[in-house]
Coordinates of N, CA, C and O in Angstrom, one line a residue:
X244 N 187.9 52.2 109.2 CA 187.7 51.3 108.0 C 186.6 51.9 107.2 O 185.6 52.3 107.7
X245 N 186.7 51.8 105.8 CA 185.8 52.4 105.1 C 184.7 51.4 105.0 O 184.7 50.3 105.2
X246 N 183.6 52.0 104.3 CA 182.4 51.3 104.2 C 182.4 50.3 103.1 O 183.0 50.6 102.0
X247 N 182.1 49.1 103.2 CA 182.2 48.1 102.1 C 180.8 47.7 101.5 O 180.8 47.2 100.4
X248 N 179.7 48.2 102.0 CA 178.5 47.9 101.6 C 178.0 49.1 100.6 O 178.6 50.4 100.7
X249 N 177.1 49.0 99.7 CA 176.8 49.9 98.7 C 175.7 50.9 99.0 O 175.7 52.0 98.3
X250 N 174.9 50.5 99.9 CA 173.7 51.6 100.2 C 173.2 51.4 101.5 O 173.4 50.2 102.1
X251 N 172.6 52.4 102.2 CA 171.8 52.3 103.4 C 170.7 51.5 103.4 O 169.7 52.1 102.9
X252 N 170.7 50.3 103.7 CA 169.5 49.5 103.7 C 169.2 48.6 105.0 O 170.3 48.5 105.7
X253 N 168.2 47.9 105.1 CA 168.0 47.0 106.2 C 167.7 45.6 105.6 O 166.8 45.6 104.6
X254 N 168.5 44.7 105.9 CA 168.3 43.3 105.4 C 167.8 42.4 106.4 O 168.6 41.9 107.3
X255 N 166.4 42.2 106.5 CA 166.0 41.2 107.5 C 166.2 39.7 107.1 O 166.0 39.5 105.8
X256 N 166.7 38.9 107.9 CA 166.8 37.4 107.6 C 166.6 36.7 108.9 O 167.1 36.9 109.9
X257 N 165.9 35.7 108.8 CA 165.4 34.8 110.0 C 165.0 35.7 111.1 O 164.0 36.4 111.1
X258 N 165.8 35.7 112.2 CA 165.4 36.7 113.3 C 166.5 37.8 113.5 O 166.4 38.5 114.4
X259 N 167.2 37.9 112.4 CA 168.1 39.0 112.4 C 167.7 40.2 111.6 O 166.9 40.1 110.5
X260 N 168.4 41.5 111.7 CA 168.3 42.6 110.8 C 169.6 43.2 110.8 O 170.3 43.4 111.6
X261 N 170.1 43.3 109.5 CA 171.4 44.0 109.2 C 171.0 45.3 108.7 O 170.4 45.4 107.7
X262 N 171.5 46.3 109.4 CA 170.9 47.7 109.3 C 172.4 48.4 108.9 O 173.2 48.8 109.6
X263 N 172.6 48.6 107.4 CA 173.8 49.3 107.1 C 173.8 50.8 107.2 O 174.7 51.3 107.2
X264 N 172.7 51.4 107.3 CA 172.6 52.8 107.7 C 173.1 53.1 109.1 O 174.0 54.0 109.4
X265 N 172.9 52.2 110.1 CA 173.2 52.2 111.4 C 174.5 51.4 111.8 O 174.9 51.5 112.8
X266 N 175.1 50.7 110.8 CA 176.1 49.8 110.8 C 175.9 48.8 112.2 O 176.6 48.8 113.1
X267 N 174.7 48.2 112.0 CA 174.3 47.4 113.2 C 173.6 46.0 112.7 O 172.9 46.1 111.8
X268 N 174.0 45.0 113.6 CA 173.3 43.9 113.5 C 172.4 43.7 114.6 O 172.8 43.9 115.7
X269 N 171.1 43.3 114.4 CA 170.0 43.2 115.6 C 169.6 41.9 115.5 O 169.3 41.2 114.4
X270 N 169.3 41.3 116.7 CA 168.7 39.9 116.9 C 167.3 40.3 117.6 O 167.6 40.7 118.8
X271 N 166.3 40.0 117.0 CA 165.0 40.2 117.8 C 164.9 41.7 118.4 O 164.5 41.9 119.4
X272 N 165.4 42.6 117.5 CA 165.4 44.1 118.0 C 166.6 44.5 118.9 O 166.7 45.7 119.0
X273 N 167.3 43.6 119.4 CA 168.6 44.0 120.3 C 169.9 44.0 119.5 O 170.0 43.0 118.6
X274 N 170.6 45.1 119.7 CA 172.0 45.1 119.0 C 172.8 44.0 119.4 O 173.0 43.5 120.5
X275 N 173.4 43.6 118.4 CA 174.6 42.4 118.5 C 175.9 42.9 118.3 O 176.1 43.5 117.2
X276 N 176.7 43.1 119.5 CA 178.0 43.7 119.2 C 179.0 43.0 118.3 O 179.0 41.7 118.4
X277 N 179.6 43.7 117.2 CA 180.5 43.0 116.4 C 181.6 43.8 116.2 O 181.6 45.1 116.0
X278 N 182.8 43.2 116.0 CA 184.0 43.9 115.6 C 183.8 44.5 114.2 O 183.0 44.0 113.3
X279 N 184.4 45.6 113.9 CA 184.3 46.2 112.6 C 184.4 45.4 111.4 O 183.8 45.3 110.3
X280 N 185.6 44.5 111.5 CA 185.9 43.5 110.4 C 184.7 42.5 110.2 O 184.5 42.1 109.1
X281 N 184.3 42.0 111.4 CA 183.4 41.0 111.3 C 182.0 41.6 110.6 O 181.4 41.0 109.9
X282 N 181.7 42.7 111.1 CA 180.5 43.4 110.6 C 180.8 43.7 109.0 O 179.7 43.4 108.1
X283 N 181.9 44.0 108.7 CA 182.1 44.4 107.2 C 182.1 43.1 106.4 O 181.7 43.1 105.3
X284 N 182.5 42.0 106.9 CA 182.5 40.7 106.2 C 181.0 40.3 106.0 O 180.6 39.9 105.0
X285 N 180.2 40.3 107.1 CA 178.8 40.1 107.2 C 178.0 40.9 106.1 O 177.3 40.4 105.3
X286 N 178.3 42.3 106.2 CA 177.6 43.1 105.2 C 178.0 42.9 103.8 O 177.0 42.8 102.9
X287 N 179.2 42.5 103.6 CA 179.7 42.3 102.2 C 179.1 40.9 101.6 O 178.5 40.9 100.6
X288 N 178.8 39.9 102.5 CA 178.3 38.7 102.1 C 176.7 38.8 101.9 O 176.1 38.3 101.1
X289 N 176.1 39.6 102.8 CA 174.7 39.8 102.8 C 174.3 40.5 101.5 O 173.3 40.2 100.8
X290 N 175.0 41.6 101.2 CA 174.7 42.3 100.0 C 174.9 41.7 98.7 O 174.4 42.0 97.7
X291 N 175.7 40.6 98.8 CA 176.3 39.9 97.6 C 175.7 38.4 97.7 O 176.3 37.6 97.0
X292 N 174.5 38.3 98.3 CA 173.9 36.9 98.7 C 173.8 36.1 97.4 O 173.4 35.0 97.4
X293 N 173.5 36.9 96.2 CA 173.2 36.1 95.0 C 174.4 35.5 94.2 O 174.2 35.0 93.2
X294 N 175.7 35.6 94.8 CA 176.7 35.1 94.3 C 177.8 34.8 95.2 O 177.9 35.0 96.5
X295 N 178.8 34.0 94.7 CA 179.9 33.7 95.6 C 180.9 34.8 95.8 O 181.1 35.7 94.8
X296 N 181.3 35.2 96.9 CA 182.4 36.2 97.3 C 183.7 35.6 97.5 O 183.8 34.6 98.4
X297 N 184.6 35.8 96.6 CA 185.9 35.1 96.8 C 186.7 35.6 98.0 O 186.5 36.7 98.5
X298 N 187.6 34.9 98.3 CA 188.6 35.2 99.4 C 189.4 36.4 99.0 O 189.5 37.5 99.7
X299 N 189.7 36.6 97.7 CA 190.4 37.9 97.1 C 189.5 39.1 97.3 O 190.0 40.1 97.7
X300 N 188.3 38.9 96.9 CA 187.3 40.1 97.0 C 187.1 40.5 98.5 O 187.1 41.6 98.9
X301 N 187.0 39.4 99.3 CA 186.9 39.8 100.8 C 188.1 40.5 101.3 O 188.0 41.6 101.9
X302 N 189.3 40.2 100.9 CA 190.6 40.8 101.3 C 190.6 42.2 100.6 O 190.8 43.2 101.5
X303 N 190.2 42.4 99.5 CA 190.3 43.7 98.8 C 189.1 44.6 99.5 O 189.6 45.8 99.8
X304 N 188.1 44.2 99.8 CA 187.0 44.9 100.2 C 187.0 45.3 101.7 O 186.7 46.2 102.3
X305 N 187.4 44.3 102.4 CA 187.4 44.4 103.9 C 188.7 44.9 104.5 O 188.8 45.7 105.5
X306 N 189.8 44.4 104.0 CA 191.1 44.7 104.4 C 191.8 45.6 103.5 O 193.1 46.1 103.5
X307 N 191.1 46.1 102.5 CA 191.5 47.2 101.4 C 192.8 46.7 100.8 O 193.8 47.5 100.6
X308 N 192.9 45.4 100.6 CA 194.1 44.8 99.8 C 195.3 44.5 100.7 O 196.1 44.0 100.2
X309 N 195.3 44.8 101.9 CA 196.5 44.6 102.7 C 196.6 43.1 102.9 O 195.7 42.3 103.0
X310 N 197.9 42.6 102.9 CA 198.0 41.1 103.1 C 197.6 40.8 104.4 O 197.8 41.3 105.4
X311 N 196.7 39.6 104.3 CA 196.2 38.9 105.5 C 196.2 37.5 105.2 O 196.2 37.0 104.1
X312 N 196.4 36.8 106.4 CA 196.4 35.3 106.3 C 195.2 34.7 106.1 O 194.1 35.4 106.4
X313 N 195.2 33.4 105.7 CA 194.0 32.7 105.4 C 193.3 32.5 106.8 O 192.1 32.5 107.0
X314 N 194.1 32.3 108.0 CA 193.6 32.3 109.4 C 192.8 33.5 109.6 O 191.8 33.4 110.3
X315 N 193.2 34.7 109.3 CA 192.5 35.9 109.6 C 191.1 35.8 109.1 O 190.2 36.3 109.6
X316 N 191.2 35.5 107.7 CA 189.8 35.4 106.9 C 189.0 34.4 107.6 O 187.7 34.6 107.9
X317 N 189.5 33.2 107.8 CA 188.8 32.2 108.6 C 188.2 32.6 110.0 O 187.0 32.2 110.3
X318 N 188.9 33.3 110.7 CA 188.6 33.9 111.9 C 187.2 34.7 111.9 O 186.5 34.6 112.6
X319 N 187.4 35.6 110.9 CA 186.1 36.6 110.7 C 184.9 35.9 110.3 O 184.0 36.1 110.8
X320 N 185.1 34.9 109.3 CA 184.0 34.1 108.9 C 183.4 33.3 110.2 O 182.4 33.2 110.4
X321 N 184.3 32.6 110.9 CA 184.0 32.0 112.2 C 183.0 32.9 113.2 O 182.3 32.5 113.7
X322 N 183.6 34.1 113.3 CA 183.0 35.0 114.3 C 181.6 35.6 113.7 O 180.6 35.6 114.4
X323 N 181.5 35.7 112.3 CA 180.0 35.9 111.6 C 179.3 34.7 112.0 O 178.0 34.8 112.3
X324 N 179.7 33.5 111.9 CA 178.8 32.3 112.2 C 178.4 32.3 113.6 O 177.3 32.0 113.9
X325 N 179.3 32.6 114.5 CA 179.2 32.5 115.9 C 178.1 33.5 116.2 O 177.0 33.0 117.1
X326 N 178.0 34.6 115.7 CA 177.1 35.8 116.2 C 175.7 35.3 115.7 O 174.7 35.6 116.3
X327 N 175.6 34.6 114.5 CA 174.4 34.1 114.0 C 173.9 32.8 114.4 O 172.8 32.3 114.0
X328 N 174.7 32.1 115.3 CA 174.3 31.0 115.7 C 174.5 29.7 114.7 O 173.9 28.7 114.8
X329 N 175.4 30.0 113.8 CA 175.7 29.0 112.8 C 177.1 28.4 113.2 O 177.8 28.8 114.0
X330 N 177.5 27.4 112.3 CA 178.9 26.8 112.4 C 179.3 26.2 111.1 O 178.5 26.2 110.1
X331 N 180.5 25.8 111.0 CA 181.2 25.3 109.8 C 180.5 24.0 109.3 O 180.5 23.6 108.2
X332 N 179.8 23.3 110.3 CA 179.2 22.1 109.9 C 177.8 22.4 109.2 O 177.5 21.7 108.2
X333 N 177.0 23.1 109.9 CA 175.6 23.4 109.4 C 175.5 24.3 108.2 O 174.8 24.1 107.2
X334 N 176.3 25.3 108.3 CA 176.4 26.3 107.3 C 175.0 27.0 106.9 O 174.8 27.0 105.7
X335 N 174.2 27.2 107.8 CA 172.9 27.7 107.6 C 172.9 29.1 107.1 O 172.0 29.3 106.2
X336 N 173.8 29.9 107.3 CA 173.8 31.3 106.9 C 175.0 31.5 105.9 O 174.9 32.1 104.9
X337 N 176.2 31.0 106.3 CA 177.4 31.2 105.4 C 177.9 29.9 105.1 O 178.3 29.0 105.8
X338 N 177.8 29.8 103.5 CA 178.3 28.4 103.1 C 179.7 28.7 102.6 O 180.0 29.6 101.8
X339 N 180.6 27.7 102.9 CA 182.0 27.9 102.5 C 182.2 26.8 101.1 O 181.7 25.8 101.2
X340 N 182.7 27.5 100.1 CA 183.0 26.7 98.9 C 184.6 26.6 98.9 O 185.3 27.6 98.6
X341 N 185.1 25.4 99.3 CA 186.6 25.3 99.5 C 187.5 25.8 98.3 O 187.1 25.6 97.3
X342 N 188.4 26.5 98.7 CA 189.3 27.3 97.7 C 188.8 28.2 96.8 O 189.4 28.5 95.7
X343 N 187.4 28.5 97.0 CA 186.8 29.5 96.1 C 186.3 30.6 96.8 O 186.4 31.7 96.3
X344 N 185.5 30.5 97.9 CA 185.0 31.7 98.7 C 183.9 31.3 99.5 O 183.8 30.3 100.0
X345 N 183.0 32.3 99.7 CA 181.9 32.3 100.7 C 180.6 32.7 100.0 O 180.8 33.6 99.2
X346 N 179.5 32.2 100.5 CA 178.2 32.7 100.1 C 177.2 32.8 101.1 O 177.2 31.8 102.1
X347 N 176.4 33.8 101.2 CA 175.4 34.0 102.4 C 174.2 33.3 101.8 O 173.7 33.6 100.6
X348 N 173.8 32.3 102.4 CA 172.6 31.5 101.7 C 171.2 31.5 102.4 O 170.3 30.9 101.9
X349 N 171.2 32.3 103.5 CA 169.8 32.4 104.2 C 168.9 33.2 103.3 O 169.4 34.1 102.6
X350 N 167.7 33.1 103.4 CA 166.6 34.0 102.7 C 166.8 35.5 103.3 O 166.6 35.7 104.5
X351 N 166.9 36.4 102.4 CA 167.0 37.9 102.8 C 166.0 38.7 102.1 O 165.8 38.7 101.0
X352 N 165.5 39.7 102.9 CA 164.6 40.7 102.3 C 165.4 42.0 102.1 O 166.5 42.0 102.9
X353 N 164.9 43.0 101.5 CA 165.6 44.3 101.5 C 164.6 45.3 101.8 O 163.4 45.3 101.4
X354 N 164.9 46.2 102.7 CA 164.0 47.3 103.1 C 164.8 48.5 103.2 O 165.9 48.6 103.7
X355 N 164.1 49.7 102.8 CA 164.7 51.0 103.0 C 164.7 51.3 104.6 O 163.5 51.1 105.2
X356 N 165.6 52.1 105.1 CA 165.5 52.4 106.5 C 164.1 53.4 106.6 O 163.8 54.1 105.8
X357 N 163.5 53.3 107.8 CA 162.2 53.9 108.0 C 162.5 55.5 108.0 O 161.5 56.3 107.8
X358 N 163.7 56.0 108.3 CA 164.0 57.5 108.5 C 163.9 58.1 107.1 O 163.9 59.3 107.0
X359 N 164.0 57.3 106.0 CA 164.0 57.9 104.7 C 162.5 58.3 104.3 O 161.5 57.6 104.8
X360 N 162.3 59.2 103.5 CA 161.0 59.7 103.0 C 160.5 58.7 102.0 O 161.4 58.1 101.3
X361 N 159.3 58.7 101.6 CA 158.9 57.9 100.4 C 159.5 58.1 99.2 O 159.9 57.1 98.3
X362 N 159.9 59.4 98.8 CA 160.6 59.6 97.5 C 162.1 58.9 97.4 O 162.4 58.5 96.5
X363 N 162.7 58.9 98.6 CA 164.1 58.4 98.7 C 163.8 56.8 98.7 O 164.7 56.0 98.2
X364 N 163.0 56.2 99.6 CA 162.9 55.0 99.8 C 162.6 54.2 98.4 O 163.1 53.1 98.3
X365 N 162.0 54.9 97.5 CA 161.6 54.1 96.2 C 162.8 54.1 95.4 O 162.8 53.4 94.5
X366 N 163.6 54.9 95.7 CA 164.9 54.9 94.7 C 166.1 54.2 95.5 O 167.1 54.8 96.0
X367 N 166.0 52.9 95.6 CA 167.0 52.0 96.3 C 168.3 51.9 95.7 O 169.2 51.6 96.3
X368 N 168.5 52.3 94.3 CA 169.7 52.1 93.7 C 170.5 53.3 93.9 O 171.7 53.3 93.4
X369 N 170.1 54.5 94.2 CA 171.0 55.7 94.4 C 171.0 56.1 95.9 O 170.2 55.7 96.6
X370 N 172.0 56.8 96.3 CA 172.2 57.3 97.5 C 172.0 58.9 97.5 O 172.5 59.5 96.6
X371 N 171.6 59.3 98.6 CA 171.7 60.7 98.7 C 173.1 61.3 98.6 O 174.0 60.5 99.0
X372 N 173.4 62.5 98.0 CA 174.7 62.9 97.9 C 174.7 64.4 98.5 O 173.8 65.1 98.5
X373 N 176.1 64.8 98.6 CA 176.2 66.1 99.1 C 177.6 66.6 98.3 O 178.5 65.8 98.1
X374 N 177.4 67.8 97.9 CA 178.6 68.4 97.2 C 179.4 69.2 98.3 O 179.0 69.8 99.1
X375 N 180.7 68.9 98.1 CA 181.7 69.8 99.0 C 182.4 70.6 98.1 O 183.2 70.2 97.3
X376 N 182.3 71.9 98.2 CA 183.0 73.0 97.6 C 183.9 73.7 98.3 O 184.0 73.9 99.5
X377 N 185.1 74.1 97.6 CA 186.2 74.7 98.3 C 185.8 76.1 98.9 O 184.9 76.8 98.2
X378 N 186.2 76.5 100.0 CA 185.9 77.9 100.6 C 186.7 78.8 99.8 O 188.0 78.6 99.5
X379 N 186.2 80.0 99.5 CA 187.1 81.0 98.9 C 187.3 82.1 99.9 O 186.6 82.5 100.7
X380 N 188.6 82.6 99.9 CA 189.0 83.5 100.8 C 188.7 85.0 100.2 O 188.8 85.2 99.1
X381 N 188.0 85.8 101.1 CA 187.7 87.0 100.6 C 188.9 88.1 100.5 O 189.8 87.9 101.3

């Protein structure tokens, strides 16, 4: 599955850290095992916490537009809530807006991974890149 998040960042919230560079959710420093689609849903919601993420957008970015049932989407949202200790009643982290989508509502900070140098950490809107050139046969 391709990456759905836009940059390698660490997103601390409550007692958790979402580390998109390591593709990992940590609780109090310990890694929380997540299925890839559950991680992708969480990362998409956290990165877009300032707005509603529609079900169509979730399907497009997490399932790459493949047809999926509403039950599959609900199952992944439920799994996100479960790992965070949330549920559909409290909605402390993930709020459902019926027939519209989902929104991550916990307070989130944004940090650059510590492995970055200061010059890269200050440029949070761009990613390091690499050029791949074709080999020429002699």
